Amino acid sequence: MKKYFYDLHIHSCLSPCGDDDATPCSIAGIGKLNGLDIMALTDHNTAKNCPAFFKAAKAYGIIAVAGMELTTAEDIHMVCLFRTLEDALACDEALKEKRILMPNRPKIFGRQLIMDEDDNIIAEEENILSFATNLSFDEVPEFIKGFNGVCFPAHIDRPSNSVIAVLGAFPPNHSFPCAEMHGRERVTDYAVMASIKTEKMVFSSDAHQLLYIKEATDFIELPDDDENAVENLFKALGF
Amino acid sequence: MTVRDLLTSEKFSAISLPDESREIKNVYIGDLLSWVMGRAKADDAWITIMSNVNILAVASLADTSCIILAEGVTVDETIKATAMDKEINILTTNMNIYETAIYLNGLL
């Protein structure tokens, strides 16, 4: 077994609220500097910066996971991770039908930049990405499973856009084997509230700026096999 | 006014009606369940558009007289069955939340 240091929730300059400096290339570079082994790029309701992130991560020797942070109809944030880049992009395409397509207002929400691996802007997403989709909290797992992906509730210890803040509690009989927390405080309390084992809690940064990408503080033990690390990660998380 | 009185109007229909004699003394409006939990009071008619199963837990905790789902929102069969089981009245209306509140204000 090997310790894989991770950050599974990172936003790039494609998220309206993401810093324009948080390019896929810079994110991978900071991850390398910080000593991370596995990083997931999870922009709001899109995976369109994942192709560039994959190329940059490969160059830096980082294991990249293609992902997105999906906003449910109830405004709950869910971390969605995919086995392959292609799966993530197929989901991105299908999710477009589920989004409320309203033009972005960059001056208010921020720009939404699609980049290549060399930090060139190749396109700008026109419609606001972070708004709610019409998928309910109950519908998201099945939708993501349709693209061979996995999902779990994001930052359940935060006062906004978390399942506990919006729904008051984890719905009974939920099927999530893991959940994400922002901080380590009260992890035992949250594990009880979520009926999820403490050791299945994921601690990610939800970084919207390069500065907040995690240092090598949290790791998950996986078989020493970088080729299959993503599949092994999903298994270790309980999927 | 009771929940039964509301149903005499065509504007409301029942999704789950285990106790139509519940008195409605006041109205609470909100969709963020963590917020509603600490604020809705006993015998309130609670107007919301949230349809997740957790509305049952919140209604039960606050002991509201009924949940009114506005804008034509409805719930699935499982939630319906659980609502009957937990004795929670659920009504639905095509009015929006504001119109529903005004309508109730006229009756209270």
Coordinates of C-alpha atoms in Angstrom, one line a residue:
Chain A
M1 CA 0.0 0.0 0.0
K2 CA 1.0 3.6 -0.6
K3 CA -0.1 6.9 0.8
Y4 CA -1.6 9.0 -1.9
F5 CA -1.9 12.7 -0.8
Y6 CA -5.0 14.2 -2.3
D7 CA -7.2 17.2 -3.0
L8 CA -10.4 16.1 -4.7
H9 CA -12.2 19.5 -4.9
I10 CA -10.5 22.3 -6.8
H11 CA -11.9 25.0 -9.0
S12 CA -10.2 26.6 -12.0
C13 CA -10.7 29.8 -13.9
L14 CA -13.7 28.2 -15.6
S15 CA -15.7 28.5 -12.4
P16 CA -17.1 32.0 -12.3
C17 CA -16.0 32.4 -8.7
G18 CA -12.6 30.8 -9.5
D19 CA -9.6 33.1 -9.7
D20 CA -8.5 33.8 -13.3
D21 CA -5.0 32.8 -12.2
A22 CA -6.1 29.3 -11.3
T23 CA -5.4 27.9 -14.7
P24 CA -5.4 24.1 -15.2
C25 CA -1.6 24.2 -15.7
S26 CA -1.0 26.3 -12.6
I27 CA -3.3 24.1 -10.5
A28 CA -1.3 21.0 -11.4
G29 CA 2.0 22.9 -10.8
I30 CA 0.9 24.0 -7.3
G31 CA -0.2 20.5 -6.6
K32 CA 3.3 19.3 -7.5
L33 CA 4.9 21.9 -5.3
N34 CA 2.6 21.0 -2.4
G35 CA 3.4 17.3 -2.7
L36 CA 0.0 16.1 -3.8
D37 CA -0.3 12.8 -5.6
I38 CA -4.0 12.8 -6.7
M39 CA -5.9 16.0 -7.7
A40 CA -9.5 16.3 -9.0
L41 CA -10.6 19.4 -11.0
T42 CA -14.2 20.1 -10.1
D43 CA -15.5 23.2 -11.7
H44 CA -19.2 24.2 -11.2
N45 CA -21.3 22.0 -13.5
T46 CA -18.6 21.5 -16.1
A47 CA -15.5 19.4 -16.9
K48 CA -14.4 21.6 -19.8
N49 CA -11.0 22.5 -18.3
C50 CA -10.3 18.8 -17.5
P51 CA -8.6 18.1 -20.9
A52 CA -6.0 20.8 -20.2
F53 CA -5.7 19.7 -16.6
F54 CA -5.0 16.1 -17.6
K55 CA -2.2 17.1 -19.9
A56 CA -0.7 19.5 -17.4
A57 CA -1.0 16.9 -14.5
K58 CA 0.7 14.3 -16.7
A59 CA 3.6 16.6 -17.3
Y60 CA 3.9 17.2 -13.5
G61 CA 3.5 13.5 -12.6
I62 CA 0.2 14.1 -10.8
I63 CA -2.7 11.6 -11.0
A64 CA -5.6 13.7 -12.4
V65 CA -9.2 12.9 -11.7
A66 CA -11.8 14.5 -14.0
G67 CA -14.7 15.9 -12.1
M68 CA -17.2 18.6 -11.5
E69 CA -19.1 20.1 -8.6
L70 CA -22.7 19.7 -9.5
T71 CA -25.3 22.1 -8.1
T72 CA -28.6 20.2 -7.4
A73 CA -32.1 21.7 -7.9
E74 CA -32.1 22.4 -4.2
D75 CA -28.7 24.3 -4.4
I76 CA -26.8 21.5 -2.8
H77 CA -23.2 21.0 -4.0
M78 CA -22.1 17.5 -4.9
V79 CA -18.5 16.4 -5.8
C80 CA -18.7 14.2 -8.9
L81 CA -15.7 12.2 -10.0
F82 CA -15.2 10.1 -13.2
R83 CA -13.1 7.2 -14.1
T84 CA -12.0 8.7 -17.4
L85 CA -11.8 12.1 -19.0
E86 CA -14.2 11.0 -21.7
D87 CA -16.8 10.0 -19.2
A88 CA -16.6 13.4 -17.6
L89 CA -16.9 15.2 -20.9
A90 CA -19.9 13.1 -21.9
C91 CA -21.5 14.0 -18.5
D92 CA -20.7 17.7 -19.1
E93 CA -22.5 17.5 -22.5
A94 CA -25.6 15.8 -21.0
L95 CA -25.6 18.2 -18.0
K96 CA -26.0 21.1 -20.4
E97 CA -29.6 20.0 -20.9
K98 CA -30.1 20.0 -17.2
R99 CA -28.7 23.5 -16.6
I100 CA -30.6 26.7 -16.4
L101 CA -29.0 28.5 -19.4
M102 CA -28.6 32.2 -18.5
P103 CA -25.9 34.4 -19.9
N104 CA -23.0 34.9 -17.5
R105 CA -22.4 38.5 -16.3
P106 CA -18.6 38.4 -15.9
K107 CA -18.5 41.7 -14.1
I108 CA -20.8 40.3 -11.4
F109 CA -19.9 36.6 -11.3
G110 CA -16.5 36.5 -12.9
R111 CA -15.1 35.2 -16.2
Q112 CA -15.5 31.5 -17.2
L113 CA -12.3 30.7 -19.1
I114 CA -11.6 27.5 -20.9
M115 CA -7.9 27.0 -21.3
D116 CA -5.4 24.7 -23.0
E117 CA -2.5 23.1 -21.1
D118 CA -0.2 26.1 -21.9
D119 CA -2.4 28.7 -20.3
N120 CA -3.9 30.0 -23.5
I121 CA -7.6 30.9 -23.4
I122 CA -9.3 28.8 -26.0
A123 CA -12.9 29.7 -25.2
E124 CA -15.2 31.4 -22.7
E125 CA -18.3 29.7 -21.4
E126 CA -21.2 32.0 -22.1
N127 CA -23.8 30.8 -19.7
I128 CA -23.4 31.0 -15.9
L129 CA -22.1 27.7 -14.7
S130 CA -22.6 27.8 -10.9
F131 CA -26.4 28.1 -10.8
A132 CA -28.7 25.1 -9.9
T133 CA -29.4 22.4 -12.4
N134 CA -32.8 20.8 -12.5
L135 CA -31.5 17.5 -11.0
S136 CA -32.7 16.9 -7.5
F137 CA -30.4 15.7 -4.7
D138 CA -32.0 12.3 -5.0
E139 CA -31.5 12.1 -8.8
V140 CA -27.9 13.0 -9.0
P141 CA -26.2 9.7 -8.0
E142 CA -28.1 7.8 -10.8
F143 CA -27.4 10.5 -13.3
I144 CA -23.6 10.4 -12.5
K145 CA -23.6 6.6 -12.5
G146 CA -24.8 6.8 -16.1
F147 CA -21.4 8.2 -16.9
N148 CA -19.5 5.6 -14.8
G149 CA -18.9 8.3 -12.2
V150 CA -19.3 8.6 -8.5
C151 CA -20.6 11.4 -6.4
F152 CA -20.8 12.5 -2.8
P153 CA -22.1 15.6 -0.9
A154 CA -19.6 18.5 -0.8
H155 CA -18.5 20.4 2.3
I156 CA -21.2 19.1 4.6
D157 CA -19.8 21.2 7.4
R158 CA -20.4 24.5 5.7
P159 CA -23.4 26.8 6.3
S160 CA -24.2 27.2 2.6
N161 CA -24.9 24.9 -0.3
S162 CA -24.4 21.8 1.9
V163 CA -26.9 19.0 2.2
I164 CA -27.2 19.6 5.9
A165 CA -27.8 23.3 5.5
V166 CA -30.4 23.0 2.8
L167 CA -32.2 19.8 3.8
G168 CA -31.6 20.1 7.6
A169 CA -30.1 16.7 7.7
F170 CA -28.9 13.8 5.6
P171 CA -32.0 12.2 4.1
P172 CA -32.7 8.9 5.7
N173 CA -31.5 5.8 3.8
H174 CA -29.1 7.8 1.6
S175 CA -26.6 5.7 -0.3
F176 CA -23.4 7.8 0.0
P177 CA -20.5 5.8 1.3
C178 CA -18.5 9.0 1.9
A179 CA -18.8 12.7 2.2
E180 CA -16.6 15.7 2.0
M181 CA -15.8 18.0 4.9
H182 CA -14.0 21.3 4.6
G183 CA -12.4 21.2 8.1
R184 CA -11.5 18.6 10.6
E185 CA -13.5 20.0 13.5
R186 CA -16.4 18.0 14.7
V187 CA -15.6 15.2 12.2
T188 CA -17.1 12.6 14.6
D189 CA -20.3 14.6 15.0
Y190 CA -20.7 14.9 11.2
A191 CA -19.9 11.3 10.7
V192 CA -22.8 10.4 13.1
M193 CA -25.1 13.0 11.4
A194 CA -24.3 11.5 8.0
S195 CA -24.3 7.9 9.1
I196 CA -20.9 7.7 7.3
K197 CA -17.8 6.2 8.9
T198 CA -15.3 8.8 10.1
E199 CA -12.5 7.2 8.1
K200 CA -14.6 7.7 4.9
M201 CA -14.7 11.4 5.3
V202 CA -12.8 13.2 2.6
F203 CA -11.0 16.5 3.4
S204 CA -10.6 18.7 0.3
S205 CA -9.9 22.3 -0.2
D206 CA -12.7 23.6 -2.5
A207 CA -9.9 26.0 -3.5
H208 CA -11.1 28.9 -5.8
Q209 CA -7.5 30.4 -5.7
L210 CA -4.2 28.7 -6.1
L211 CA -3.2 29.7 -2.5
Y212 CA -5.8 27.4 -1.0
I213 CA -5.0 24.2 -2.8
K214 CA -4.1 21.6 -0.1
E215 CA -0.7 20.9 1.2
A216 CA 0.2 17.2 1.6
T217 CA -1.9 16.9 4.7
D218 CA -4.5 14.3 3.9
F219 CA -3.8 10.9 2.3
I220 CA -5.6 7.8 1.4
E221 CA -3.9 4.4 1.4
L222 CA -4.2 2.6 -1.9
P223 CA -2.4 -0.2 -3.6
D224 CA 0.9 1.0 -5.0
D225 CA -0.4 1.2 -8.6
D226 CA -0.6 4.6 -10.2
E227 CA -2.1 3.2 -13.4
N228 CA -5.2 2.1 -11.5
A229 CA -5.2 4.8 -8.8
V230 CA -8.5 6.3 -9.7
E231 CA -10.4 3.0 -9.7
N232 CA -8.6 2.1 -6.4
L233 CA -9.5 5.5 -5.0
F234 CA -13.2 5.0 -5.8
K235 CA -13.1 1.6 -4.1
A236 CA -11.3 3.0 -1.1
L237 CA -14.0 5.6 -0.8
G238 CA -16.6 2.8 -0.7
F239 CA -18.0 2.9 -4.2
Chain B
M1 CA -59.4 27.4 10.3
T2 CA -58.7 23.7 9.8
V3 CA -56.8 21.9 7.0
R4 CA -60.2 20.6 5.9
D5 CA -61.4 24.2 5.4
L6 CA -58.6 24.9 3.1
L7 CA -59.5 21.9 1.0
T8 CA -63.0 23.2 0.4
S9 CA -61.4 25.7 -2.0
E10 CA -60.4 24.3 -5.4
K11 CA -57.1 26.0 -5.1
F12 CA -55.7 23.2 -2.9
S13 CA -55.6 19.5 -3.2
A14 CA -54.5 16.9 -0.7
I15 CA -51.4 14.7 -1.2
S16 CA -51.5 13.2 2.3
L17 CA -54.4 13.9 4.7
P18 CA -54.1 11.8 7.9
D19 CA -55.6 14.5 10.1
E20 CA -57.8 17.0 8.3
S21 CA -59.1 18.4 11.5
R22 CA -55.7 20.0 12.4
E23 CA -56.1 23.7 13.3
I24 CA -54.1 26.3 11.3
K25 CA -53.2 29.1 13.6
N26 CA -50.4 30.8 11.6
V27 CA -48.3 30.6 8.5
Y28 CA -44.6 30.0 8.0
I29 CA -42.7 30.2 4.7
G30 CA -39.3 28.9 3.9
D31 CA -37.4 26.4 1.8
L32 CA -34.0 26.1 3.5
L33 CA -34.8 23.2 5.9
S34 CA -32.1 23.9 8.4
W35 CA -33.6 27.4 8.7
V36 CA -37.2 26.2 8.9
M37 CA -36.5 23.7 11.6
G38 CA -35.7 26.3 14.2
R39 CA -38.4 28.7 13.2
A40 CA -41.7 27.1 12.1
K41 CA -44.1 26.7 15.0
A42 CA -46.7 24.3 16.1
D43 CA -50.0 24.7 14.2
D44 CA -48.4 26.7 11.4
A45 CA -49.3 26.0 7.8
W46 CA -45.8 25.7 6.3
I47 CA -45.6 26.9 2.6
T48 CA -42.6 25.6 0.7
I49 CA -41.4 24.4 -2.7
M50 CA -39.0 21.9 -1.2
S51 CA -40.1 18.3 -1.9
N52 CA -37.3 16.2 -0.5
V53 CA -38.3 13.6 2.1
N54 CA -36.7 15.7 4.8
I55 CA -39.7 18.1 4.8
L56 CA -41.5 15.3 6.7
A57 CA -38.9 15.3 9.5
V58 CA -39.0 19.1 9.7
A59 CA -42.9 19.2 9.8
S60 CA -42.9 16.5 12.4
L61 CA -40.3 18.3 14.5
A62 CA -42.1 21.6 14.4
D63 CA -45.5 20.0 14.6
T64 CA -46.9 22.1 11.8
S65 CA -50.6 21.6 10.9
C66 CA -49.8 21.0 7.2
I67 CA -47.2 21.4 4.6
I68 CA -48.4 23.4 1.6
L69 CA -46.4 22.7 -1.6
A70 CA -46.7 25.8 -3.8
E71 CA -46.3 26.2 -7.6
G72 CA -47.8 22.7 -8.3
V73 CA -44.8 20.9 -6.6
T74 CA -45.7 17.4 -5.7
V75 CA -43.9 14.4 -4.0
D76 CA -43.3 10.8 -5.0
E77 CA -45.3 7.8 -3.7
T78 CA -42.7 6.8 -1.1
I79 CA -42.8 10.3 0.5
K80 CA -46.6 10.2 0.3
A81 CA -46.7 6.9 2.2
T82 CA -44.3 8.1 4.8
A83 CA -46.3 11.2 5.3
M84 CA -49.4 9.1 6.0
D85 CA -47.4 7.0 8.3
K86 CA -46.0 9.9 10.2
E87 CA -49.4 11.6 10.2
I88 CA -48.3 14.7 8.3
N89 CA -50.8 16.6 6.1
I90 CA -49.5 17.7 2.7
L91 CA -51.4 19.8 0.4
T92 CA -50.4 21.2 -3.0
T93 CA -51.5 24.3 -4.8
N94 CA -50.7 25.8 -8.2
M95 CA -50.5 29.3 -6.6
N96 CA -47.0 30.6 -6.0
I97 CA -45.8 31.2 -2.5
Y98 CA -46.9 34.8 -2.4
E99 CA -50.3 34.1 -3.7
T100 CA -50.7 31.2 -1.3
A101 CA -49.7 33.4 1.6
I102 CA -52.2 36.2 0.6
Y103 CA -54.9 33.6 0.2
L104 CA -54.3 32.2 3.7
N105 CA -54.1 35.7 5.2
G106 CA -57.6 36.2 4.0
L107 CA -58.8 33.2 5.8
L108 CA -57.0 33.5 9.1

